[in-house]
Short mmCIF file of C-alpha atoms in Angstrom, two decimals:
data_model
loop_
_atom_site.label_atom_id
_atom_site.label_comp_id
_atom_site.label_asym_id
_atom_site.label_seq_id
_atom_site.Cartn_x
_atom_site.Cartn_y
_atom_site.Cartn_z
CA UNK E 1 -16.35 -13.61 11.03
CA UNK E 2 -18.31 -13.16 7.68
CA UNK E 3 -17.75 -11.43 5.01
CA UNK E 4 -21.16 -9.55 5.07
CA UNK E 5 -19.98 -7.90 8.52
CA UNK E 6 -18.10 -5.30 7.06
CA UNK E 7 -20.12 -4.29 4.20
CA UNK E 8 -21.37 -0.81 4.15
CA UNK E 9 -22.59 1.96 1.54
CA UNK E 10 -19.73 4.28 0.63
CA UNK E 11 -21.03 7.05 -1.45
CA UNK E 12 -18.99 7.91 -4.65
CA UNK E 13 -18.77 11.40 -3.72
CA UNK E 14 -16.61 10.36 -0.28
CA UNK E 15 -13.55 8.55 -2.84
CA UNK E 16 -10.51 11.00 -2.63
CA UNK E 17 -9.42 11.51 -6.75
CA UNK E 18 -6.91 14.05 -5.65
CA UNK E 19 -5.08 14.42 -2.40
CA UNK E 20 -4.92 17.19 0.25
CA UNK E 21 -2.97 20.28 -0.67
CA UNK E 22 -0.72 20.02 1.81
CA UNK E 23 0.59 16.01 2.81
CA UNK E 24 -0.09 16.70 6.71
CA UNK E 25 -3.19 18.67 6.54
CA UNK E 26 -5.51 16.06 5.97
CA UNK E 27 -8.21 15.31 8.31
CA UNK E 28 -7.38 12.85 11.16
CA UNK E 29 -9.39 10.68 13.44
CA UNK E 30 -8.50 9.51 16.45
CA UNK E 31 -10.16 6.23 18.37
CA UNK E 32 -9.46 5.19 21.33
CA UNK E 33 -9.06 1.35 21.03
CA UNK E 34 -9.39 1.47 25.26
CA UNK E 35 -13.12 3.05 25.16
CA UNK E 36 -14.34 3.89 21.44
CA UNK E 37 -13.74 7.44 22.38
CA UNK E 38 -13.31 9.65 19.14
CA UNK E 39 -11.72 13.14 18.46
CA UNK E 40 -11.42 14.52 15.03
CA UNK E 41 -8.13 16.53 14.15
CA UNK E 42 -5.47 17.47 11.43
CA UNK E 43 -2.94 14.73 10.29
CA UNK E 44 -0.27 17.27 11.59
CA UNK E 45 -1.78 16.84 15.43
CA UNK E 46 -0.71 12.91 15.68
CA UNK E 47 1.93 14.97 16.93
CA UNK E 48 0.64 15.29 20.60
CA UNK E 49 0.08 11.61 20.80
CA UNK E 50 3.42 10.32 20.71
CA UNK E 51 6.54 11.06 23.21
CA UNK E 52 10.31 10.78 23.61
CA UNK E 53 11.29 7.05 22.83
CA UNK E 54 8.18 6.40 21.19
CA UNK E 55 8.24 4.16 17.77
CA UNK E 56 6.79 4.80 14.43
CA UNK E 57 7.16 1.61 12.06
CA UNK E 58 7.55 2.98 8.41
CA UNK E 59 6.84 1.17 4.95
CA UNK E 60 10.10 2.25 3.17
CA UNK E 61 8.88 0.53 -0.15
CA UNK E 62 8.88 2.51 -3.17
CA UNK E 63 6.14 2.54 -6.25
CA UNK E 64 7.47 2.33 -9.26
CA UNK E 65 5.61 3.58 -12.93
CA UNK E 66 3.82 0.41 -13.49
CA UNK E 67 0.73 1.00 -15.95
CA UNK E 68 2.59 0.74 -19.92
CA UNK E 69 0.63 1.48 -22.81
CA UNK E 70 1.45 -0.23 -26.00
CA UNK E 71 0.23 -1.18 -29.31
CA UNK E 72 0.06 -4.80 -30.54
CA UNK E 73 1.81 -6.02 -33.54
CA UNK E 74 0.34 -6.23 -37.00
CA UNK E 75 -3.19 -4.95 -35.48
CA UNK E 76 -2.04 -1.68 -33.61
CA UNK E 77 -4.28 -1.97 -31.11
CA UNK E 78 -3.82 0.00 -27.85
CA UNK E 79 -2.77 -2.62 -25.07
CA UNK E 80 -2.96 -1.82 -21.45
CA UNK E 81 -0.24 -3.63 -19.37
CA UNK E 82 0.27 -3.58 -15.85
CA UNK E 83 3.82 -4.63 -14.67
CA UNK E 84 3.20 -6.78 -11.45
CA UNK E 85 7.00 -8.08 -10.30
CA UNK E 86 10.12 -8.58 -12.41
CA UNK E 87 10.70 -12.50 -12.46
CA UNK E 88 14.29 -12.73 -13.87
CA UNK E 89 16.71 -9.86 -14.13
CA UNK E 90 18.58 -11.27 -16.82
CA UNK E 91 15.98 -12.00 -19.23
CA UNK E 92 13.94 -9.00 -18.20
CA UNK E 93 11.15 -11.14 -17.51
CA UNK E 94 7.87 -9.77 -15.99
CA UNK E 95 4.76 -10.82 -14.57
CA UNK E 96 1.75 -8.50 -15.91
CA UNK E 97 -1.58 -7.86 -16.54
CA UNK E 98 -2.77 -7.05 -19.47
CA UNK E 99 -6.17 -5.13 -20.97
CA UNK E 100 -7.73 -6.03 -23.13
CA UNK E 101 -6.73 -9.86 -22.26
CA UNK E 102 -8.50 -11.75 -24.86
CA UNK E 103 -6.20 -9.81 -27.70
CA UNK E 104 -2.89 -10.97 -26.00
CA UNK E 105 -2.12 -14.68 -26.68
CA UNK E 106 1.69 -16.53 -26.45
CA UNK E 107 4.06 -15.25 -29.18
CA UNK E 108 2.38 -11.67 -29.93
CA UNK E 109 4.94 -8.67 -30.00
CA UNK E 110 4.31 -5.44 -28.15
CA UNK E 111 5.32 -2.11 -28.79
CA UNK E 112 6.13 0.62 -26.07
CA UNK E 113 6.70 4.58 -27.08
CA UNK E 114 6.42 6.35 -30.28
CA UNK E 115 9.72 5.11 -31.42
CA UNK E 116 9.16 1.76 -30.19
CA UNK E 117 11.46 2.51 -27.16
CA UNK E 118 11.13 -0.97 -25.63
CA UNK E 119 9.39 -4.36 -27.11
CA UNK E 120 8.10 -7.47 -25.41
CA UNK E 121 7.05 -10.43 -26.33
CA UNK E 122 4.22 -12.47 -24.74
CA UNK E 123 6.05 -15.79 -23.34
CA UNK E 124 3.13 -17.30 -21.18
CA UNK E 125 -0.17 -17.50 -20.05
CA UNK E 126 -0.42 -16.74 -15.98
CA UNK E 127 -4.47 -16.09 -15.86
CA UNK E 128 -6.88 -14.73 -17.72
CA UNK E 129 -5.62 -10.96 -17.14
CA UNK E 130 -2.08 -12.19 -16.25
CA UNK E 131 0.78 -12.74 -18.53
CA UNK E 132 4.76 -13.16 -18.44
CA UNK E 133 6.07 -11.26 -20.74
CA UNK E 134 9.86 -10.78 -21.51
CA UNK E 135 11.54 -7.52 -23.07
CA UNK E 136 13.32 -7.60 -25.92
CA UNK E 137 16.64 -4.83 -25.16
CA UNK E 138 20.14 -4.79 -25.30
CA UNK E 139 21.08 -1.93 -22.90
CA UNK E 140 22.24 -2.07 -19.67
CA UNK E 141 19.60 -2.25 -16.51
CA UNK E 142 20.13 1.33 -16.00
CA UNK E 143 19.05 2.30 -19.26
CA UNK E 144 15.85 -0.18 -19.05
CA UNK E 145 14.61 1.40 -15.92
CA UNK E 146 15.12 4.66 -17.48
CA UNK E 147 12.96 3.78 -20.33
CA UNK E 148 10.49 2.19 -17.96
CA UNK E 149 10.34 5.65 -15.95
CA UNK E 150 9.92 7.25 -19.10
CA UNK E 151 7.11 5.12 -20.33
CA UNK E 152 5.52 4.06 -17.41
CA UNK E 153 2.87 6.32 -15.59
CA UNK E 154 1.78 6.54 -11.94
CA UNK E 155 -0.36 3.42 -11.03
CA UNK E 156 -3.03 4.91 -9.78
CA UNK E 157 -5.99 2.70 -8.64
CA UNK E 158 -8.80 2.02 -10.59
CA UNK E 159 -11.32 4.16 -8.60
CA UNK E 160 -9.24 7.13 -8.74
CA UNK E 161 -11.43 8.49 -12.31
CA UNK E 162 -8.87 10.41 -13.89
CA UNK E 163 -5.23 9.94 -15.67
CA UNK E 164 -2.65 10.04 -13.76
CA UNK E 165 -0.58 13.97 -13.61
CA UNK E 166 3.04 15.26 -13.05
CA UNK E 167 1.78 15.94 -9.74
CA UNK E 168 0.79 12.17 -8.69
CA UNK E 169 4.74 11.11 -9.64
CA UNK E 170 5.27 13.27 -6.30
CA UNK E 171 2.37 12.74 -4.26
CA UNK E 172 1.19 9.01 -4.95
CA UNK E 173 4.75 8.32 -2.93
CA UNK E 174 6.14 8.56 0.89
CA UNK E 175 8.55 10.81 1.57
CA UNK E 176 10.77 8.31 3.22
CA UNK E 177 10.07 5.78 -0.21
CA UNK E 178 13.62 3.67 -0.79
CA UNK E 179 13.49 0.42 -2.34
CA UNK E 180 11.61 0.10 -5.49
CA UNK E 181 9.21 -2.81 -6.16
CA UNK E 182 5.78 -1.81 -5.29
CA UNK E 183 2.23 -1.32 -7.60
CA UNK E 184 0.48 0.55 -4.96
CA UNK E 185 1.81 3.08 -2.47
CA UNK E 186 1.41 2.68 1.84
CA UNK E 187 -1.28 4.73 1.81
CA UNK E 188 -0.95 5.69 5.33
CA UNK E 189 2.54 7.03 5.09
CA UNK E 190 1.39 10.06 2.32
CA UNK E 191 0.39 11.68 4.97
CA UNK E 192 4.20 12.50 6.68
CA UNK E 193 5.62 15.60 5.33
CA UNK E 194 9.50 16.75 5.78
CA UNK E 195 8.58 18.91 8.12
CA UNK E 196 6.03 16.43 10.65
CA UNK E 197 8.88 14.31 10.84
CA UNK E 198 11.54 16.59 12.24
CA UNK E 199 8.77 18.31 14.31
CA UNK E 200 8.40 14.18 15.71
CA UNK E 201 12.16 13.30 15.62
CA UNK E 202 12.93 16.92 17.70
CA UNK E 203 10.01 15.08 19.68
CA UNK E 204 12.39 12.12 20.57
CA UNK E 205 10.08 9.87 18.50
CA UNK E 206 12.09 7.16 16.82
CA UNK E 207 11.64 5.77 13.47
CA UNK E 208 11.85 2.29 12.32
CA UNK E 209 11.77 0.96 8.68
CA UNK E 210 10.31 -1.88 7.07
CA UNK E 211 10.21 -2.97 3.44
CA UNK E 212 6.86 -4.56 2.26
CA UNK E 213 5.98 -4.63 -1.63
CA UNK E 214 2.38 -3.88 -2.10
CA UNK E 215 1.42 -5.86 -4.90
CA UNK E 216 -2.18 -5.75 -6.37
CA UNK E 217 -3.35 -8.23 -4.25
CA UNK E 218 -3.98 -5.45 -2.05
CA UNK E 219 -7.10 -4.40 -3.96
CA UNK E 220 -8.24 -8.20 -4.74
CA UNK E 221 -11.79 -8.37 -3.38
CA UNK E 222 -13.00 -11.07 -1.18
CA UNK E 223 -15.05 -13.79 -2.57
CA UNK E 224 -16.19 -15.86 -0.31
CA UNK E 225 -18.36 -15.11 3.07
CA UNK E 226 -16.27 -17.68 5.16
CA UNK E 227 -12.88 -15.56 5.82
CA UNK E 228 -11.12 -18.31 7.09
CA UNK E 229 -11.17 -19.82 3.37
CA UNK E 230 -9.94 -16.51 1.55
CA UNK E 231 -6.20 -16.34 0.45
CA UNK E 232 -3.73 -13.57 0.06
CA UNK E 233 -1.78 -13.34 -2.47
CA UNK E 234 2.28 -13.34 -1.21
CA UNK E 235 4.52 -9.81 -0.85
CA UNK E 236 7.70 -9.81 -0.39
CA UNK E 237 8.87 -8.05 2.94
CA UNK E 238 12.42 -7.17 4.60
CA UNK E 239 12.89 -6.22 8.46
CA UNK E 240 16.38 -5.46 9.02
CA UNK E 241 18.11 -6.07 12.29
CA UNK E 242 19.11 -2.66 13.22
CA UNK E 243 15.08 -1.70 12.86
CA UNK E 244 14.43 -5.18 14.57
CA UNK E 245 16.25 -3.88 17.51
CA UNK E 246 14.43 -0.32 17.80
CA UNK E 247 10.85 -1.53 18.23
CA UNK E 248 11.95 -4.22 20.45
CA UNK E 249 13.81 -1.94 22.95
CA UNK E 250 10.72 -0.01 22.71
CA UNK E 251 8.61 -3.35 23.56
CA UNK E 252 11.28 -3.81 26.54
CA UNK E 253 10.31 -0.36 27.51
CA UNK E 254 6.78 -0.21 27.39
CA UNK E 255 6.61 2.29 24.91
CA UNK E 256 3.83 3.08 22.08
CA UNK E 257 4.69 1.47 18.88
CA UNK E 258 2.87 2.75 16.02
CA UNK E 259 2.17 0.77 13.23
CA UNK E 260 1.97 3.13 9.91
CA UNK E 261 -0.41 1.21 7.58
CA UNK E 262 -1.58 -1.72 6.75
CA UNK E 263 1.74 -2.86 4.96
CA UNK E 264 3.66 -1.88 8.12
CA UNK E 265 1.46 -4.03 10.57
CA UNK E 266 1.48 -7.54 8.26
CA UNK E 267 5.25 -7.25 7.61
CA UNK E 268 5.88 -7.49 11.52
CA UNK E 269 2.84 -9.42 12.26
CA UNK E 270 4.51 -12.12 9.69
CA UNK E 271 8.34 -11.41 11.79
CA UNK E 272 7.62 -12.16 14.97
CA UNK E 273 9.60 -14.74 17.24
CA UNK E 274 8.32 -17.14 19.89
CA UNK E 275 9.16 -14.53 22.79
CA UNK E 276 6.97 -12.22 20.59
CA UNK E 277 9.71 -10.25 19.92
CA UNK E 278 10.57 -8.51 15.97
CA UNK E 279 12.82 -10.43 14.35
CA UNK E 280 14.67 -9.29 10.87
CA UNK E 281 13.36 -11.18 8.31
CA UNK E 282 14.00 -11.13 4.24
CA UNK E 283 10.99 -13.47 3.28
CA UNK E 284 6.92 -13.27 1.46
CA UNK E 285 4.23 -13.38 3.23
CA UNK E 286 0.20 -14.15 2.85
CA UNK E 287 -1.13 -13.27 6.22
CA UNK E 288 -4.29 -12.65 6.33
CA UNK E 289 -5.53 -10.81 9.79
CA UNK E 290 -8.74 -10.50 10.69
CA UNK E 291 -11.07 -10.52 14.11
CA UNK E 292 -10.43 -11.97 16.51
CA UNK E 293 -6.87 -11.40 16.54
CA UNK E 294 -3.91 -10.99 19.03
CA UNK E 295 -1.07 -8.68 17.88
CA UNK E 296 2.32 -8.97 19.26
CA UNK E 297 4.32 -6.06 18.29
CA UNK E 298 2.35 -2.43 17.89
CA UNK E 299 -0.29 -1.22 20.25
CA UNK E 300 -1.22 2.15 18.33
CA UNK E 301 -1.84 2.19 14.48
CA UNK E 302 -2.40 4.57 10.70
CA UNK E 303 -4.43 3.79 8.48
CA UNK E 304 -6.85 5.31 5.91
CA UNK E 305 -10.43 5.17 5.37
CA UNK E 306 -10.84 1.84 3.57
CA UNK E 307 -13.25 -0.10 1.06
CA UNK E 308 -16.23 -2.16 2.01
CA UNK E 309 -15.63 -5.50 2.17
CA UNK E 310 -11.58 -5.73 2.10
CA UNK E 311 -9.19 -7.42 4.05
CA UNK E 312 -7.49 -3.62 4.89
CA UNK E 313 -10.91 -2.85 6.40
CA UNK E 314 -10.68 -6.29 8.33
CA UNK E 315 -7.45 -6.29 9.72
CA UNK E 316 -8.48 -2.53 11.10
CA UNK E 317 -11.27 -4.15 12.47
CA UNK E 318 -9.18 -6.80 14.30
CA UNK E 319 -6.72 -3.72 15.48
CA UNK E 320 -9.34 -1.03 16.97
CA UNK E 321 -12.05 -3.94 17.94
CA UNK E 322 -14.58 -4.77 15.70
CA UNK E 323 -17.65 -2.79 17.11
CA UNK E 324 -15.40 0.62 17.70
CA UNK E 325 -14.38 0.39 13.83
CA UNK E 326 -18.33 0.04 12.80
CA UNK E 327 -18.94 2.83 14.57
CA UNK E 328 -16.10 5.06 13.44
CA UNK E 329 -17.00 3.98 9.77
CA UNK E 330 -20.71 5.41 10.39
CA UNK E 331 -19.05 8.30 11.89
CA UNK E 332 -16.77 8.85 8.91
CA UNK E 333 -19.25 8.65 6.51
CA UNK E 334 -21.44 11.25 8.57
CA UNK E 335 -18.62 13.43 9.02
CA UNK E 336 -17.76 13.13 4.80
CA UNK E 337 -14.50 11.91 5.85
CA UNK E 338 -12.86 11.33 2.10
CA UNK E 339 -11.83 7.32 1.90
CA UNK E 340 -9.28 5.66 -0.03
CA UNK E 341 -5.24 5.94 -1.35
CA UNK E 342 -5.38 10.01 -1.18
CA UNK E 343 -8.29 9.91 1.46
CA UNK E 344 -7.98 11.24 5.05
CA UNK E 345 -6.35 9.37 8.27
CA UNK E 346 -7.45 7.50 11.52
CA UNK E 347 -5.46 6.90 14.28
CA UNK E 348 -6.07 4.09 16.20
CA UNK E 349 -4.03 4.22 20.09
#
């Protein structure tokens, strides 16, 4: 498929800058994958579409405060940087990006907080936004994350026009987040509150876990109009066995397995064995899915209302069938659907 195939105008006023007042009141649509048939509900109803012994596949990763702003030595100017992945533990090396990027060069100093609460120093060049950077404290790791929590702010994404609140700290993260390394929540999973999932466990729906990192590769537009020749970049993922063995009983079973996000479906799309079976994995992955494509493990799927043009947007298209997606897209827009992070829902079954 081409790039081109899956461009379409999304007006500005349709991008979500805040999200619903309640997690599981957004609005939901539902497509039938079977017949193109949609319904248009409240996130809450997803509810009456799953049964006892059911599977919901969960993206347990958690976002951490990941946009800094600092102040360059000598020059005081106000430095944007974007903490990406921690490379060494030990020397508190990172991998950023940094804005603006032609003021950052190998060997400048940069200063975090009023009373310079942490300093880095620029070790290396990545590309031109990118950086490795390495902070310059003594205290324990405790006490660095502490200062990076107090520091850092919510990464919200670019298109969201406005700084990010107290209220985002809360919001712009799943209920059921764990294990810190993302830049970018599983958009999908906001939608869960406490109460939807006890309403779903009392239900008899079971829950599995996953760990994917979204990194910022997430957002990285495509570039060229022959997919087949676009790359992802790698995020690390973890599939424990205990979780391995819940959606495969379910598989034994016949059961629905529902694949919540994006995230969700590429970590055990990139996990599963020759019997096409989940296996636990602790491993990165660049898989790139996009029509025509055969999934092995999940037969229903969440997702939000995505960009023009991104590989989200085409691995929904591979899920729900390329034509039914089109149309639910023209549908959404029709129906001012709100897209995006703290957008509204679709259910695909």
């Amino acid at each position: 498929m081409k790039l081109s195939q899956f461009k379409f105008n999304l007006p500005e006023s349709l991008v979500a800058n805040n999200p619903s007042e309640q997690r599981d009141e957004a609005r939901l649509m539902v497509l039938h994958k079977d017949s193109g048939k949609i319904e248009h509900k409240i996130f809450k109803d997803v509810l009456n579409y799953f049964d006892d012994h059911d599977v919901m596949i969960l993206n347990n990763t958690k976002v951490f405060p990941a946009r800094l702003y600092g102040n360059k030595e000598k020059t005081g100017a106000t430095i944007e940087v974007f903490l990406l992945r921690e490379l060494n533990k030990e020397l508190r090396l990172w991998d950023v990006l940094v804005d603006p990027a032609r003021k950052i060069r190998v060997g400048n100093k940069l200063y975090f907080g009023d009373d310079d609460l942490l300093v880095a120093e620029v070790v290396d060049n990545t590309t031109s936004r990118g950086r490795t950077i390495r902070f310059l404290f003594d205290g324990t790791d405790e006490e660095f994350r502490k200062n990076i929590e107090i520091l850092g702010e919510t990464p919200l994404p670019k298109y969201i026009k406005r700084k990010a609140t107290a209220q985002d700290k809360e919001r712009y993260q799943t209920i059921f987040a764990k294990h810190e390394g993302a830049v970018a929540a599983p958009t999908a999973g906001l939608h869960f509150s406490r109460e939807l999932m006890k309403r779903l466990e009392l239900k008899g729906v079971n829950f599995a876990e996953v760990t994917l990192h979204v990194g910022l590769g997430t957002f990285r537009s495509v570039e060229v109009e022959d997919l087949t020749k676009h790359k992802m970049d790698s995020e690390q993922f973890i599939i424990e066995q205990k979780d391995a063995d819940i959606v495969n009983k379910a598989l034994e079973e016949k059961r629905k397995i529902c694949a919540v996000g994006t995230t969700s479906m590429r970590a055990i799309e990139s996990a599963v064995s020759s019997g096409r079976t989940l296996k636990a994995a602790n491993d990165w992955t660049s898989k790139f899915i996009f029509p025509p494509y055969d999934f092995s493990i999940a037969n229903s799927m969440i997702t939000n209302f995505h960009t023009p043009e991104s590989t989200l947007l085409m691995m929904v298209s591979a899920f729900g069938g390329y034509d039914y997606v089109r149309n639910a897209y023209e549908v959404a827009l029709k129906e001012k659907y709100r897209f995006y992070s703290y957008g509204d829902a679709m259910l695909i079954i």
